[in-house]
Amino acid sequence: MDIWQRVCSYAARALANLAAHGDSNSNNAAVGQEAGALEALVQLIRSPHDGVRQEAAGALWNLSFDDRNREAIAAAGGVEALVTLAQSCSNASPGLQERAAGALWGLSVSEANSIAIGREGGVAPLIALARSDVEDVHETAAGALWNLAFNPGNAFRIVEEGGVPALVHLCSSSISKMARFMAALALAYMFDGRMDGVAVVGTSSESNSKSVNLDGARRMALKNIEAFILAFSDPQAFSAAAASSVPAALTQVTESARIHEAGHLRCSGAEIGRFVTMLRNSSSILKACAAFALLQFTIPGGRHAQHHVRLLQNTGASRILRAAAAAATAPIEAKIFARIVLRNLEHHQIESST
């Protein structure tokens, strides 16, 4: 790497450090407002040197936590540049792979960007990164695929590109609880029914659409979502909670089920609304998955718990949660998790009134 490329690498790293810690850092928005800063970083993504590309992708990942930065990066050609980077880094260092997937994860928080990533060919390289044995790489790829799967067209692309087995493997085998969680949520989005209309029409631009066995993929996905949920379910604790109204019984279930890192995830109103709708799904497995997700997002002390509680209150979710908790045909996991979410809502309501 020559001196100029080294200077570019250091500059990109400095911007990444300034924008670190995501949405809790005021520097994040400030960096994005500097004229030409985001455009320069997008250009550095195209550098022939892996070190420069890694630092630039890391900076864009951090900067994408800000809503305005996210849209400005896309406007500067960031989606195309990062998809190209992801496509070309199969043999690159884990650091570059993680940052490429992470920057796409950050951009894909916007549904418009998510759709653009799918159209630009970003699904296949993210699935390839999700197959990595390196925890940091497959965890960030799982996050990006979770965001992409919210859109039915992208969900079908993930199925077409062989993403179900990759996500199932993560859901069942990753040592990262977060990777397993986000893989399970991606699978839940893909098979909650919204993709069905797209699957009938097909989204492939190829003359011969890839053969897809949706029924088999759905069975595989649901089986592994169920196994994931059961891995966080202590039968004795659930039985005690079902037979008692004592708060300690629910607390024990919560502590067994809690994924601490999930408290850093921030969902939109549309995402929270989708999980609430999923509580009414005909699949008992998806009901349990939705309640499990809402539990994670509302646990007191989570960075965005109050934000998620407000979103749930705005959708009138309490009535649906109470119905889920009381449903005679619902699995015990869905019922207990729904009770815990209701308790979390009550806790935040009391806390905000004092």
C-alpha positions in Angstrom: 0.0 0.0 0.0 1.5 3.4 -1.0 1.6 6.4 1.2 -1.6 7.9 -0.3 -3.6 4.8 0.2 -2.3 4.6 3.8 -3.4 8.1 4.4 -6.9 7.3 3.0 -7.0 4.2 5.3 -6.1 6.3 8.4 -8.7 9.0 7.4 -11.4 6.4 7.0 -10.5 4.8 10.3 -10.6 8.2 12.1 -14.1 8.8 10.7 -15.2 5.3 11.8 -13.9 6.1 15.3 -15.7 9.4 15.5 -18.9 7.7 14.5 -18.5 4.7 16.8 -21.2 3.6 19.2 -24.0 4.1 16.7 -27.1 6.1 17.6 -25.8 7.2 21.0 -23.0 9.3 19.4 -23.7 12.8 18.3 -20.6 12.8 16.2 -22.4 10.4 13.9 -24.8 12.9 12.5 -22.1 15.6 12.5 -19.7 13.6 10.3 -22.4 12.9 7.8 -23.2 16.7 7.5 -19.6 17.5 6.5 -19.6 18.2 2.7 -18.2 15.4 0.7 -17.5 13.1 3.6 -19.9 10.3 2.8 -19.2 10.6 -1.0 -15.5 10.2 -0.3 -16.1 7.1 1.9 -18.2 5.5 -0.9 -15.4 6.2 -3.3 -12.9 4.5 -0.9 -15.0 1.4 -1.0 -13.8 1.0 -4.6 -10.1 1.2 -3.6 -8.0 -1.7 -4.9 -6.5 -2.1 -1.4 -8.4 -4.3 1.1 -7.2 -2.2 4.1 -8.7 1.0 2.7 -11.9 -0.8 1.8 -12.2 -2.3 5.2 -11.8 1.0 7.0 -14.2 2.8 4.6 -16.9 0.1 5.1 -16.4 0.2 8.8 -16.9 4.0 8.7 -20.1 3.7 6.6 -21.4 1.0 9.0 -21.0 3.3 12.0 -22.4 6.3 10.1 -25.5 4.3 8.9 -26.9 4.3 12.4 -28.1 7.9 11.7 -31.3 8.1 9.6 -30.1 11.0 7.4 -26.7 9.5 6.9 -28.3 6.2 5.8 -30.2 7.9 3.0 -27.3 10.1 2.0 -25.0 7.1 1.7 -27.5 5.4 -0.6 -27.9 8.6 -2.6 -24.1 8.7 -3.1 -24.1 5.2 -4.6 -23.3 3.4 -1.4 -25.7 0.5 -2.0 -24.1 -0.4 -5.3 -20.6 0.0 -4.0 -21.2 -2.1 -0.9 -23.0 -4.9 -2.8 -20.1 -5.0 -5.2 -17.7 -5.1 -2.2 -19.7 -8.0 -0.6 -19.7 -9.9 -3.9 -15.9 -9.6 -4.2 -14.8 -10.4 -0.6 -15.4 -14.1 -0.4 -11.7 -14.7 0.0 -11.0 -11.5 1.9 -10.1 -11.1 5.6 -12.8 -11.7 8.2 -12.5 -8.0 9.1 -13.4 -6.8 5.6 -16.2 -9.4 5.4 -17.7 -8.3 8.7 -17.6 -4.6 7.8 -19.1 -5.2 4.3 -22.0 -7.2 5.8 -22.3 -4.7 8.6 -22.6 -1.7 6.4 -25.3 -3.4 4.3 -27.0 -4.3 7.6 -27.0 -0.6 8.6 -28.3 0.6 5.3 -31.0 -2.0 5.1 -32.7 -0.6 8.1 -34.4 1.6 5.5 -36.9 -0.4 3.5 -36.1 1.5 0.4 -32.4 0.7 0.8 -33.3 -2.9 1.6 -35.3 -3.3 -1.7 -32.4 -1.6 -3.5 -29.9 -4.1 -2.0 -32.0 -7.0 -3.2 -32.3 -5.6 -6.7 -28.6 -4.9 -6.9 -27.8 -8.6 -6.2 -26.9 -8.2 -2.5 -28.8 -11.3 -1.3 -26.4 -14.0 -2.6 -23.2 -12.5 -1.2 -24.8 -12.0 2.2 -25.9 -15.7 2.2 -22.3 -16.6 1.4 -21.1 -14.5 4.3 -23.8 -16.1 6.6 -22.1 -19.4 5.9 -18.8 -18.1 7.3 -17.4 -20.0 10.4 -16.3 -16.6 11.8 -18.8 -15.5 14.4 -18.5 -11.7 13.7 -19.0 -12.3 10.0 -22.0 -14.6 10.1 -23.6 -12.5 12.9 -23.6 -9.3 10.8 -24.7 -11.2 7.7 -27.6 -12.6 9.7 -28.6 -9.1 10.8 -28.6 -7.9 7.2 -30.6 -10.9 6.0 -33.1 -10.3 8.8 -33.7 -6.7 7.6 -33.9 -7.8 3.9 -36.4 -10.6 4.7 -38.9 -8.0 5.9 -39.6 -7.3 2.2 -41.5 -10.1 0.5 -39.6 -9.8 -2.7 -36.3 -10.1 -0.8 -37.6 -13.0 1.2 -38.3 -14.9 -2.0 -34.8 -14.0 -3.3 -33.3 -15.5 -0.1 -35.2 -18.7 -0.7 -34.2 -18.7 -4.4 -30.6 -18.2 -3.6 -30.5 -21.1 -1.1 -30.7 -18.9 2.0 -33.0 -21.1 4.0 -30.4 -23.8 4.7 -27.8 -21.2 5.6 -30.2 -19.4 8.0 -31.3 -22.8 9.5 -27.6 -23.7 10.1 -27.0 -20.4 11.9 -30.3 -20.8 13.8 -29.2 -24.2 15.1 -25.4 -24.1 15.3 -24.0 -20.6 15.8 -22.2 -20.0 19.1 -23.6 -16.4 18.8 -27.0 -16.1 20.4 -27.6 -13.0 18.4 -26.8 -14.7 15.1 -29.2 -17.5 16.1 -31.9 -15.0 17.1 -31.7 -12.9 13.9 -31.6 -16.0 11.7 -34.8 -17.2 13.4 -36.4 -13.8 12.9 -35.4 -13.8 9.3 -37.0 -17.2 8.8 -40.1 -16.1 10.6 -40.5 -13.1 8.3 -40.0 -15.3 5.3 -42.7 -17.8 6.3 -45.4 -15.7 8.0 -47.5 -15.7 4.8 -46.5 -12.3 3.3 -44.1 -13.9 0.8 -46.8 -16.2 -0.6 -48.1 -13.8 -3.2 -44.6 -12.9 -4.5 -43.8 -16.6 -4.7 -46.7 -17.2 -7.0 -45.6 -14.5 -9.4 -41.9 -14.9 -9.0 -39.3 -12.2 -8.8 -36.4 -13.7 -10.8 -35.3 -11.7 -13.8 -34.0 -14.9 -15.4 -36.1 -16.5 -18.1 -36.1 -19.8 -16.2 -36.8 -19.1 -12.5 -34.8 -21.2 -10.1 -36.7 -24.2 -8.8 -37.9 -23.6 -5.3 -39.6 -26.1 -2.9 -41.4 -23.6 -0.7 -43.3 -26.2 1.3 -40.1 -28.0 2.2 -38.3 -24.8 3.0 -41.2 -23.7 5.2 -41.2 -27.0 7.1 -37.4 -26.8 7.6 -37.6 -23.2 8.8 -40.4 -23.8 11.3 -38.8 -26.9 12.7 -35.6 -25.0 13.4 -37.4 -21.9 14.7 -39.2 -24.2 17.2 -35.9 -25.8 18.3 -34.4 -22.3 18.8 -37.3 -21.2 21.0 -37.2 -24.4 23.0 -33.5 -24.0 23.7 -34.4 -20.9 25.8 -37.3 -22.7 27.5 -36.8 -24.4 30.8 -39.8 -26.8 31.2 -39.8 -26.6 35.0 -39.7 -22.8 35.0 -42.6 -22.7 32.4 -44.7 -25.1 34.4 -44.1 -23.0 37.6 -45.0 -19.8 35.7 -48.1 -21.4 34.2 -49.4 -22.5 37.6 -48.5 -19.3 39.5 -49.2 -15.6 39.4 -46.2 -14.9 41.5 -43.8 -12.4 39.7 -40.7 -14.4 40.6 -41.9 -17.3 38.4 -42.0 -15.0 35.3 -38.7 -13.5 36.3 -37.1 -16.9 36.2 -38.4 -17.5 32.7 -37.2 -14.1 31.6 -33.7 -14.6 32.8 -33.5 -18.0 31.1 -34.8 -16.6 27.8 -33.0 -13.2 27.8 -30.4 -12.5 25.0 -28.6 -9.4 26.5 -27.3 -8.2 23.1 -30.8 -8.1 21.7 -31.4 -5.0 23.9 -29.3 -3.0 21.5 -31.5 -3.7 18.5 -34.0 -1.0 17.5 -37.1 -1.9 15.6 -39.3 0.3 13.6 -43.1 0.6 14.1 -43.6 -1.6 11.0 -41.4 -4.3 12.5 -43.1 -4.3 15.9 -46.4 -4.3 14.2 -45.4 -7.3 12.2 -44.6 -9.3 15.3 -47.9 -8.2 16.9 -49.7 -9.5 13.8 -47.6 -12.7 14.0 -49.2 -13.4 17.4 -52.4 -14.2 15.4 -50.7 -16.4 12.9 -52.1 -19.9 12.4 -48.7 -21.3 13.1 -48.2 -21.9 16.9 -44.4 -21.8 16.2 -44.6 -18.3 14.7 -46.8 -17.2 17.6 -44.2 -18.3 20.1 -41.4 -16.7 18.0 -43.2 -13.4 17.9 -43.8 -13.4 21.6 -40.2 -14.3 22.2 -39.0 -11.4 20.0 -41.3 -8.9 21.8 -40.0 -10.2 25.1 -36.4 -9.4 24.1 -37.3 -6.0 22.7 -39.2 -4.8 25.8 -37.1 -6.1 28.8 -36.5 -3.2 31.2 -33.0 -1.9 30.9 -32.7 -2.6 27.2 -31.3 0.4 25.3 -34.5 0.8 23.1 -37.0 -0.9 25.4 -39.0 2.3 26.0 -39.1 3.0 22.3 -40.5 -0.4 21.6 -43.0 -0.1 24.4 -44.3 3.1 23.0 -44.7 1.5 19.6 -46.6 -1.4 21.1 -48.9 1.0 23.0 -49.5 2.9 19.8 -50.7 -0.3 18.1 -53.0 -1.3 20.9 -51.0 -4.5 21.3 -52.0 -5.2 24.9 -55.4 -6.6 23.8 -53.7 -9.0 21.4 -51.0 -10.0 23.9 -53.7 -10.8 26.5 -55.5 -12.9 23.9 -52.3 -14.7 23.2 -51.6 -15.3 26.8 -55.1 -16.8 27.4 -55.5 -18.8 24.2 -56.3 -22.4 25.0 -54.7 -23.7 21.9 -51.5 -21.7 22.0 -48.2 -23.4 23.1 -47.1 -22.7 26.6 -44.1 -20.8 25.4 -46.2 -18.3 23.5 -48.6 -17.9 26.5 -45.8 -17.3 29.0 -43.8 -15.1 26.8 -46.9 -13.0 26.0 -47.5 -12.6 29.8 -43.9 -11.4 30.3 -44.3 -8.8 27.5 -47.5 -7.6 29.2 -45.6 -7.4 32.5 -42.8 -5.4 30.7 -45.4 -3.0 29.4 -46.8 -2.5 32.9 -43.3 -1.9 34.3 -42.6 0.8 31.7 -46.0 2.4 32.3 -45.4 2.6 36.0 -41.8 3.9 35.5 -42.9 6.7 33.2 -45.7 7.8 35.6 -43.3 8.2 38.5 
